[in-house]
Amino acid sequence: MPAVEFVNLFAVAAIALAAPLLPALVPKLRVPAVILEIGLGIVAGPSVLGWVDADVPVQIAALLGLAFLLFLAGLEVDVHRLRGRALRQAVLGYAVTLALGLATGAGFGAAGWVLSPLLIAVALSATSLGLVVPVLKDAGQAGSTLGQAVIAACSVADFAAVVLLSLLFSASGGSTGGRAVLLVAFALLVAVTAVVVSLAGKSRRLGETLTRLQDTTAEIRVRAAVVLLVAFVALAEAFGLESILGAFLAGAVVGLLDRDTAAHPRFRVKLDAIGYGFLIPVFFVTSGLRLDLGGLVANPAALARVPLFLAALLAVRGIPALLYAREFGRRPALAAALLQATSLPFLVTASQIGVLTGAMSPVTAAALVCAGLLSVLVFPAGALALLRSREEAAVR
C-alpha cells in the first residue's frame, strides 16, 4: 500500500468537531459553524500557525465534500415550485443580477483588482439556498408567498450560477462554444437517466426490494444516491465540464424523483449525516487552510477589497429583491434582499476555480471568500430580525 498519513485529516476532523461545539457550549458566541470551520482552518493552516497542511487525504476528502455540498444544494431545489409568477420573478431578478454583476465586475476590472470581470459577475450572482431555507423556517416564512418567492429566486440563482461557472470557466479548458455543445449533450444524458430511473422506480418488485433493504446494513437508497452522484460527476468531467455541475444535477434529479418520502422518511436525514457529519465540514476547513490570508493582510489595498466585495454582493443580489416591495412591503423586501445576498459555498468554489484557471489571483480569492464569510455572519441575522419584527407588528 502507498504510504499515506492521516495526521492532517485527523486535525481537520477535530476542527470540524470543535466548530459546532463552541457556539453550543458558549451561547454568547453566536457564529455559524461554517464560519468557525473556515476560521479555525485559517488559524491552524499555513497562513497563521502552520500546524495543518492540505495533503492528499485531506484534498480527496475535501473534493468529496464539495461534491456532496453541491449534491445537497441540488436536493434543496423543488422543481415543482418553480413555475408561474414565482419563476418569472426569479428569472427576471437573475437577469438584473447578471447585469449588475457585469457592471460591478467591469468596475473592479478597471481598478485593476480582478483579472476576469465576468468571473466576478458569476461569483456574485449565486445565493446559498442551504443557508437561506433554515432562516425562512425559523421565521415561519418557508411556506409563505414571500418565502416561496425567495426560495425560487435562490434556486434559479444557484442553478444558473453553477451552469455559467462550468460553461465559462471550466478548469478542463476548451472553447466556450465547444463546452456549450457538450453541456447540451450532458443535459440530454441527465434527462434520459432521470427518465430511466423514474420508470425503474415504478416497478413493484424493485420498490418492495428497496423498502426491504433501505434501513438494513445495505442502506440501498443511500448507496443508489451516491452511485448517481459519482456517475454524474464522472460524466461531467468526461464531457469537459466542472464536476460541481454533475453533483448539483444529481441532487436535483434525486429531489425530483424522490417526492413521496412517506415510505422512507430517514433517507434524506442519512444523506445529511454523510454530508454535514463528515465530508462538507472537511471541505470548509480545507478552504480555510488554503485561504491566502497572509497575502491579504500584508496588502492593505487588497484588504480594502473585502468590504467592497461585500457591498457588491448586497447590491448584485439584493437590489433585484426590491421587485417584491410592491407585493409584500418594504421591510419584507429588505429581508429578502439580505437573504438573497447570503453566499459562501459558491464563492469558495468559484474562487478556487478562478485561482486554478488563472482568472483570479489568490489574494482576490481570499478577499472574496472573506466577504462571503461576513455575508453569512451578518445578512441572515438581519433578515431574521426584520421578518420577526414584521410578525410581531402583525400580532399587535
Short mmCIF file of C-alpha atoms in Angstrom, two decimals:
data_model
loop_
_atom_site.label_atom_id
_atom_site.label_comp_id
_atom_site.label_asym_id
_atom_site.label_seq_id
_atom_site.Cartn_x
_atom_site.Cartn_y
_atom_site.Cartn_z
CA MET A 1 0.00 0.00 0.00
CA PRO A 2 1.19 3.56 -0.66
CA ALA A 3 2.50 5.49 2.33
CA VAL A 4 -0.39 7.74 3.31
CA GLU A 5 -0.56 9.68 6.57
CA PHE A 6 -3.82 10.66 8.23
CA VAL A 7 -2.43 13.13 10.77
CA ASN A 8 -3.65 16.19 8.84
CA LEU A 9 -7.03 14.59 8.15
CA PHE A 10 -7.36 13.86 11.87
CA ALA A 11 -6.62 17.53 12.65
CA VAL A 12 -9.19 18.67 10.08
CA ALA A 13 -11.79 16.26 11.50
CA ALA A 14 -11.05 17.53 15.02
CA ILE A 15 -11.55 21.14 13.87
CA ALA A 16 -14.83 20.10 12.21
CA LEU A 17 -15.92 18.55 15.53
CA ALA A 18 -14.98 21.63 17.55
CA ALA A 19 -16.66 24.16 15.24
CA PRO A 20 -20.32 23.42 16.15
CA LEU A 21 -19.46 22.61 19.78
CA LEU A 22 -18.00 26.04 20.52
CA PRO A 23 -21.19 28.09 19.95
CA ALA A 24 -23.24 25.37 21.67
CA LEU A 25 -21.04 25.49 24.79
CA VAL A 26 -20.57 29.26 24.65
CA PRO A 27 -24.03 30.74 23.84
CA LYS A 28 -22.60 34.26 23.56
CA LEU A 29 -20.55 33.08 20.59
CA ARG A 30 -23.32 33.47 18.02
CA VAL A 31 -21.32 32.44 14.98
CA PRO A 32 -22.48 29.91 12.37
CA ALA A 33 -20.48 26.67 12.41
CA VAL A 34 -19.40 27.15 8.80
CA ILE A 35 -17.70 30.44 9.76
CA LEU A 36 -15.82 28.71 12.56
CA GLU A 37 -14.83 25.83 10.28
CA ILE A 38 -13.20 28.18 7.79
CA GLY A 39 -11.85 30.47 10.52
CA LEU A 40 -10.26 27.66 12.52
CA GLY A 41 -8.86 26.25 9.27
CA ILE A 42 -7.19 29.62 8.61
CA VAL A 43 -5.72 29.74 12.12
CA ALA A 44 -4.42 26.15 12.03
CA GLY A 45 -3.22 26.41 8.43
CA PRO A 46 -0.14 27.86 6.74
CA SER A 47 -1.43 31.44 6.92
CA VAL A 48 -1.18 31.59 10.76
CA LEU A 49 0.10 28.72 12.91
CA GLY A 50 1.14 26.29 10.19
CA TRP A 51 0.02 23.24 12.16
CA VAL A 52 -2.08 21.60 9.43
CA ASP A 53 -1.48 21.13 5.71
CA ALA A 54 -3.91 20.14 2.98
CA ASP A 55 -2.16 16.92 1.96
CA VAL A 56 -3.53 14.25 -0.39
CA PRO A 57 -6.02 12.56 2.02
CA VAL A 58 -7.35 15.98 3.07
CA GLN A 59 -7.68 17.14 -0.54
CA ILE A 60 -9.55 13.99 -1.57
CA ALA A 61 -11.97 14.24 1.37
CA ALA A 62 -12.45 17.96 0.64
CA LEU A 63 -13.21 17.22 -3.01
CA LEU A 64 -15.83 14.68 -1.96
CA GLY A 65 -17.18 17.28 0.46
CA LEU A 66 -17.58 19.82 -2.33
CA ALA A 67 -19.41 17.25 -4.46
CA PHE A 68 -21.74 16.38 -1.57
CA LEU A 69 -22.33 20.06 -0.77
CA LEU A 70 -23.50 20.73 -4.34
CA PHE A 71 -25.48 17.47 -4.33
CA LEU A 72 -27.41 18.53 -1.21
CA ALA A 73 -27.87 22.03 -2.67
CA GLY A 74 -29.44 20.46 -5.76
CA LEU A 75 -31.60 18.33 -3.49
CA GLU A 76 -32.99 21.53 -1.94
CA VAL A 77 -34.33 22.72 -5.31
CA ASP A 78 -38.04 21.96 -5.59
CA VAL A 79 -38.57 21.87 -9.35
CA HIS A 80 -42.34 21.64 -8.93
CA ARG A 81 -42.48 25.03 -7.20
CA LEU A 82 -40.53 26.74 -9.97
CA ARG A 83 -43.48 27.75 -12.07
CA GLY A 84 -45.80 30.64 -12.78
CA ARG A 85 -45.21 34.06 -11.31
CA ALA A 86 -42.52 32.94 -8.86
CA LEU A 87 -40.44 31.54 -11.71
CA ARG A 88 -40.90 34.66 -13.86
CA GLN A 89 -39.86 36.90 -10.97
CA ALA A 90 -36.86 34.69 -10.24
CA VAL A 91 -35.65 34.71 -13.85
CA LEU A 92 -36.16 38.48 -14.15
CA GLY A 93 -34.34 39.00 -10.87
CA TYR A 94 -31.41 36.87 -12.03
CA ALA A 95 -31.21 38.84 -15.29
CA VAL A 96 -30.97 42.04 -13.24
CA THR A 97 -28.35 40.35 -11.05
CA LEU A 98 -26.18 39.46 -14.05
CA ALA A 99 -26.43 42.99 -15.44
CA LEU A 100 -25.41 44.47 -12.08
CA GLY A 101 -22.69 41.85 -11.69
CA LEU A 102 -21.19 42.65 -15.08
CA ALA A 103 -21.19 46.37 -14.27
CA THR A 104 -19.61 45.71 -10.87
CA GLY A 105 -17.03 43.34 -12.35
CA ALA A 106 -16.14 45.90 -15.01
CA GLY A 107 -15.60 48.50 -12.27
CA PHE A 108 -13.33 46.17 -10.31
CA GLY A 109 -11.52 45.29 -13.53
CA ALA A 110 -10.95 48.96 -14.39
CA ALA A 111 -9.45 49.44 -10.92
CA GLY A 112 -7.07 46.55 -11.64
CA TRP A 113 -8.48 44.45 -8.79
CA VAL A 114 -9.71 41.47 -10.81
CA LEU A 115 -8.34 39.58 -13.78
CA SER A 116 -11.77 38.47 -15.06
CA PRO A 117 -14.77 40.78 -14.52
CA LEU A 118 -17.05 38.05 -15.90
CA LEU A 119 -15.92 35.57 -13.24
CA ILE A 120 -16.68 38.15 -10.53
CA ALA A 121 -20.14 38.67 -12.05
CA VAL A 122 -20.88 34.93 -11.99
CA ALA A 123 -19.40 34.50 -8.50
CA LEU A 124 -21.55 37.31 -7.07
CA SER A 125 -24.73 36.01 -8.74
CA ALA A 126 -25.30 32.94 -6.55
CA THR A 127 -27.16 32.56 -3.26
CA SER A 128 -26.62 29.88 -0.61
CA LEU A 129 -30.00 28.13 -0.71
CA GLY A 130 -28.92 25.78 2.07
CA LEU A 131 -28.34 28.78 4.36
CA VAL A 132 -31.46 30.71 3.33
CA VAL A 133 -34.05 27.96 3.87
CA PRO A 134 -33.27 27.47 7.60
CA VAL A 135 -33.66 31.23 8.21
CA LEU A 136 -37.05 31.23 6.50
CA LYS A 137 -38.10 28.20 8.54
CA ASP A 138 -37.01 29.89 11.78
CA ALA A 139 -39.11 32.92 10.85
CA GLY A 140 -42.10 30.75 9.93
CA GLN A 141 -41.96 32.04 6.36
CA ALA A 142 -40.79 28.98 4.41
CA GLY A 143 -44.31 28.14 3.23
CA SER A 144 -45.49 31.72 2.76
CA THR A 145 -45.77 33.50 -0.58
CA LEU A 146 -42.72 35.61 0.30
CA GLY A 147 -40.74 32.57 1.37
CA GLN A 148 -41.58 30.70 -1.81
CA ALA A 149 -40.60 33.71 -3.93
CA VAL A 150 -37.22 33.91 -2.17
CA ILE A 151 -36.65 30.15 -2.45
CA ALA A 152 -37.50 30.28 -6.17
CA ALA A 153 -35.07 33.19 -6.68
CA CYS A 154 -32.30 31.38 -4.78
CA SER A 155 -32.94 28.13 -6.70
CA VAL A 156 -32.70 29.85 -10.09
CA ALA A 157 -29.60 31.77 -8.99
CA ASP A 158 -27.83 28.65 -7.70
CA PHE A 159 -28.63 26.59 -10.80
CA ALA A 160 -27.74 29.35 -13.29
CA ALA A 161 -24.51 30.24 -11.47
CA VAL A 162 -23.33 26.61 -11.44
CA VAL A 163 -24.11 26.24 -15.17
CA LEU A 164 -22.38 29.52 -16.08
CA LEU A 165 -19.31 28.73 -14.00
CA SER A 166 -19.00 25.30 -15.60
CA LEU A 167 -19.63 26.68 -19.08
CA LEU A 168 -17.35 29.72 -18.97
CA PHE A 169 -14.59 28.79 -16.54
CA SER A 170 -14.05 25.06 -16.66
CA ALA A 171 -10.59 24.01 -15.48
CA SER A 172 -10.51 21.38 -18.24
CA GLY A 173 -10.02 24.03 -20.94
CA GLY A 174 -11.58 24.11 -24.40
CA SER A 175 -13.63 26.78 -26.13
CA THR A 176 -16.87 28.11 -24.70
CA GLY A 177 -18.75 27.06 -27.83
CA GLY A 178 -17.42 23.53 -27.56
CA ARG A 179 -18.37 23.36 -23.89
CA ALA A 180 -21.87 24.66 -24.76
CA VAL A 181 -22.37 21.73 -27.15
CA LEU A 182 -21.08 19.32 -24.53
CA LEU A 183 -23.35 20.93 -21.93
CA VAL A 184 -26.42 20.31 -24.10
CA ALA A 185 -25.34 16.70 -24.68
CA PHE A 186 -24.72 16.26 -20.96
CA ALA A 187 -28.14 17.75 -20.11
CA LEU A 188 -29.83 15.33 -22.53
CA LEU A 189 -27.99 12.40 -20.97
CA VAL A 190 -29.06 13.55 -17.49
CA ALA A 191 -32.68 13.81 -18.69
CA VAL A 192 -32.56 10.31 -20.18
CA THR A 193 -31.05 8.96 -16.95
CA ALA A 194 -33.80 10.62 -14.91
CA VAL A 195 -36.49 9.08 -17.12
CA VAL A 196 -34.92 5.61 -16.90
CA VAL A 197 -34.59 5.82 -13.11
CA SER A 198 -38.17 7.10 -12.84
CA LEU A 199 -39.52 4.20 -14.93
CA ALA A 200 -37.45 1.70 -12.94
CA GLY A 201 -38.86 3.16 -9.72
CA LYS A 202 -42.39 2.24 -10.82
CA SER A 203 -41.53 -1.44 -10.74
CA ARG A 204 -43.43 -3.02 -7.84
CA ARG A 205 -40.81 -5.70 -7.30
CA LEU A 206 -37.97 -3.16 -7.26
CA GLY A 207 -39.94 -0.90 -4.92
CA GLU A 208 -40.52 -3.74 -2.45
CA THR A 209 -36.83 -4.64 -2.61
CA LEU A 210 -35.75 -1.05 -1.93
CA THR A 211 -38.16 -0.80 1.01
CA ARG A 212 -36.85 -4.08 2.46
CA LEU A 213 -33.19 -3.04 2.19
CA GLN A 214 -33.37 0.70 2.89
CA ASP A 215 -32.95 0.52 6.68
CA THR A 216 -30.65 -2.50 6.84
CA THR A 217 -26.87 -2.52 6.59
CA ALA A 218 -27.38 -2.40 2.82
CA GLU A 219 -28.68 1.21 3.08
CA ILE A 220 -29.74 0.70 -0.52
CA ARG A 221 -31.28 4.13 -1.16
CA VAL A 222 -28.20 5.92 0.16
CA ARG A 223 -25.96 3.72 -2.00
CA ALA A 224 -28.11 4.43 -5.05
CA ALA A 225 -27.92 8.19 -4.41
CA VAL A 226 -24.12 8.01 -4.05
CA VAL A 227 -23.86 6.00 -7.28
CA LEU A 228 -25.92 8.64 -9.09
CA LEU A 229 -23.77 11.42 -7.61
CA VAL A 230 -20.48 9.81 -8.62
CA ALA A 231 -21.85 8.87 -12.05
CA PHE A 232 -22.96 12.45 -12.82
CA VAL A 233 -19.68 13.91 -11.53
CA ALA A 234 -17.69 11.45 -13.68
CA LEU A 235 -19.89 12.20 -16.71
CA ALA A 236 -19.48 15.95 -16.24
CA GLU A 237 -15.70 15.58 -16.15
CA ALA A 238 -15.80 13.26 -19.18
CA PHE A 239 -17.74 15.95 -21.07
CA GLY A 240 -15.12 18.54 -20.09
CA LEU A 241 -17.45 20.32 -17.65
CA GLU A 242 -16.96 21.18 -13.98
CA SER A 243 -17.69 18.34 -11.57
CA ILE A 244 -19.85 20.68 -9.47
CA LEU A 245 -22.41 20.76 -12.28
CA GLY A 246 -22.74 16.98 -12.20
CA ALA A 247 -23.06 16.98 -8.41
CA PHE A 248 -25.71 19.70 -8.44
CA LEU A 249 -27.76 17.99 -11.15
CA ALA A 250 -27.52 14.65 -9.34
CA GLY A 251 -29.11 16.28 -6.29
CA ALA A 252 -31.78 17.94 -8.42
CA VAL A 253 -32.64 14.61 -10.09
CA VAL A 254 -32.87 12.80 -6.74
CA GLY A 255 -35.07 15.60 -5.40
CA LEU A 256 -37.29 15.44 -8.49
CA LEU A 257 -37.74 11.66 -8.32
CA ASP A 258 -37.97 11.42 -4.53
CA ARG A 259 -41.16 13.43 -3.93
CA ASP A 260 -43.06 10.92 -1.79
CA THR A 261 -40.92 10.38 1.31
CA ALA A 262 -43.58 8.66 3.43
CA ALA A 263 -42.14 5.20 2.75
CA HIS A 264 -38.56 6.27 3.56
CA PRO A 265 -38.62 9.23 5.98
CA ARG A 266 -35.00 8.77 7.09
CA PHE A 267 -33.44 8.76 3.61
CA ARG A 268 -32.62 12.47 3.42
CA VAL A 269 -31.56 12.54 7.06
CA LYS A 270 -28.98 9.88 6.24
CA LEU A 271 -27.69 11.88 3.27
CA ASP A 272 -27.39 14.94 5.52
CA ALA A 273 -25.48 12.82 8.03
CA ILE A 274 -22.91 11.76 5.43
CA GLY A 275 -22.54 15.29 4.08
CA TYR A 276 -22.76 17.51 7.15
CA GLY A 277 -21.41 14.88 9.53
CA PHE A 278 -18.08 14.44 7.75
CA LEU A 279 -17.44 15.45 4.16
CA ILE A 280 -18.79 19.02 3.95
CA PRO A 281 -17.07 20.28 7.15
CA VAL A 282 -13.79 18.88 5.79
CA PHE A 283 -14.32 20.95 2.63
CA PHE A 284 -14.87 24.16 4.60
CA VAL A 285 -11.94 23.58 6.97
CA THR A 286 -9.71 22.81 3.98
CA SER A 287 -10.92 26.01 2.31
CA GLY A 288 -9.62 27.84 5.37
CA LEU A 289 -6.29 26.02 5.14
CA ARG A 290 -5.93 27.15 1.53
CA LEU A 291 -7.02 30.74 2.08
CA ASP A 292 -4.19 33.20 1.42
CA LEU A 293 -4.93 35.33 4.46
CA GLY A 294 -1.27 36.29 4.86
CA GLY A 295 -1.16 37.88 1.43
CA LEU A 296 -4.44 39.64 2.11
CA VAL A 297 -3.39 41.10 5.47
CA ALA A 298 0.05 42.09 4.16
CA ASN A 299 -1.54 44.19 1.43
CA PRO A 300 -3.80 46.98 2.81
CA ALA A 301 -5.12 47.73 -0.68
CA ALA A 302 -6.16 44.09 -1.06
CA LEU A 303 -7.72 44.07 2.41
CA ALA A 304 -9.86 47.06 1.42
CA ARG A 305 -11.49 44.86 -1.22
CA VAL A 306 -13.35 42.83 1.43
CA PRO A 307 -15.97 45.47 2.39
CA LEU A 308 -16.32 46.48 -1.26
CA PHE A 309 -16.92 42.88 -2.32
CA LEU A 310 -19.47 42.60 0.50
CA ALA A 311 -21.24 45.76 -0.69
CA ALA A 312 -21.14 44.44 -4.26
CA LEU A 313 -22.69 41.15 -3.12
CA LEU A 314 -25.51 43.02 -1.40
CA ALA A 315 -26.11 45.23 -4.44
CA VAL A 316 -25.91 42.50 -7.08
CA ARG A 317 -28.17 40.00 -5.30
CA GLY A 318 -30.11 42.39 -3.06
CA ILE A 319 -31.35 45.04 -5.49
CA PRO A 320 -33.40 42.52 -7.55
CA ALA A 321 -35.31 41.67 -4.34
CA LEU A 322 -36.82 45.16 -4.48
CA LEU A 323 -39.18 43.61 -7.04
CA TYR A 324 -41.02 42.20 -4.01
CA ALA A 325 -41.61 45.60 -2.37
CA ARG A 326 -44.91 46.34 -4.12
CA GLU A 327 -46.39 42.94 -3.28
CA PHE A 328 -45.03 42.31 0.22
CA GLY A 329 -43.95 45.70 1.54
CA ARG A 330 -40.62 47.40 2.13
CA ARG A 331 -39.46 45.51 5.25
CA PRO A 332 -40.04 42.00 3.82
CA ALA A 333 -38.34 43.11 0.59
CA LEU A 334 -35.30 44.25 2.59
CA ALA A 335 -35.25 40.91 4.41
CA ALA A 336 -35.41 39.12 1.04
CA ALA A 337 -32.53 41.29 -0.22
CA LEU A 338 -30.36 40.27 2.73
CA LEU A 339 -31.21 36.59 2.28
CA GLN A 340 -30.52 36.63 -1.46
CA ALA A 341 -27.15 38.30 -0.78
CA THR A 342 -26.10 35.50 1.58
CA SER A 343 -23.46 33.46 -0.21
CA LEU A 344 -20.44 31.43 0.80
CA PRO A 345 -20.13 27.87 -0.61
CA PHE A 346 -20.36 29.05 -4.22
CA LEU A 347 -17.91 31.91 -3.57
CA VAL A 348 -15.43 29.40 -2.15
CA THR A 349 -15.92 27.14 -5.17
CA ALA A 350 -15.72 29.96 -7.73
CA SER A 351 -12.61 31.45 -6.12
CA GLN A 352 -10.84 28.06 -6.13
CA ILE A 353 -11.70 27.50 -9.79
CA GLY A 354 -10.64 31.08 -10.56
CA VAL A 355 -7.22 30.53 -8.97
CA LEU A 356 -6.86 27.16 -10.76
CA THR A 357 -7.66 28.63 -14.18
CA GLY A 358 -5.61 31.80 -13.62
CA ALA A 359 -8.71 34.00 -13.85
CA MET A 360 -8.33 35.20 -10.25
CA SER A 361 -5.33 35.94 -8.03
CA PRO A 362 -5.06 34.16 -4.66
CA VAL A 363 -5.33 37.50 -2.83
CA THR A 364 -8.56 38.43 -4.66
CA ALA A 365 -9.91 34.93 -3.97
CA ALA A 366 -9.18 35.39 -0.25
CA ALA A 367 -10.94 38.79 -0.22
CA LEU A 368 -13.98 37.31 -1.98
CA VAL A 369 -14.23 34.42 0.49
CA CYS A 370 -13.85 36.83 3.44
CA ALA A 371 -16.74 38.88 2.01
CA GLY A 372 -18.79 35.68 1.82
CA LEU A 373 -17.93 34.89 5.45
CA LEU A 374 -19.20 38.32 6.51
CA SER A 375 -22.39 37.88 4.45
CA VAL A 376 -23.19 34.62 6.28
CA LEU A 377 -22.39 36.24 9.62
CA VAL A 378 -24.42 39.44 9.14
CA PHE A 379 -27.14 39.13 6.48
CA PRO A 380 -29.23 36.16 7.77
CA ALA A 381 -29.34 37.66 11.28
CA GLY A 382 -30.55 40.98 9.85
CA ALA A 383 -33.16 39.27 7.68
CA LEU A 384 -34.43 37.19 10.60
CA ALA A 385 -34.77 40.34 12.75
CA LEU A 386 -36.76 42.10 10.00
CA LEU A 387 -39.08 39.13 9.47
CA ARG A 388 -39.69 38.66 13.19
CA SER A 389 -40.36 42.34 13.76
CA ARG A 390 -42.89 42.22 10.92
CA GLU A 391 -44.56 39.21 12.53
CA GLU A 392 -44.68 40.96 15.92
CA ALA A 393 -46.17 44.08 14.33
CA ALA A 394 -48.86 41.95 12.67
CA VAL A 395 -49.77 40.35 16.04
CA ARG A 396 -50.18 43.77 17.63
#
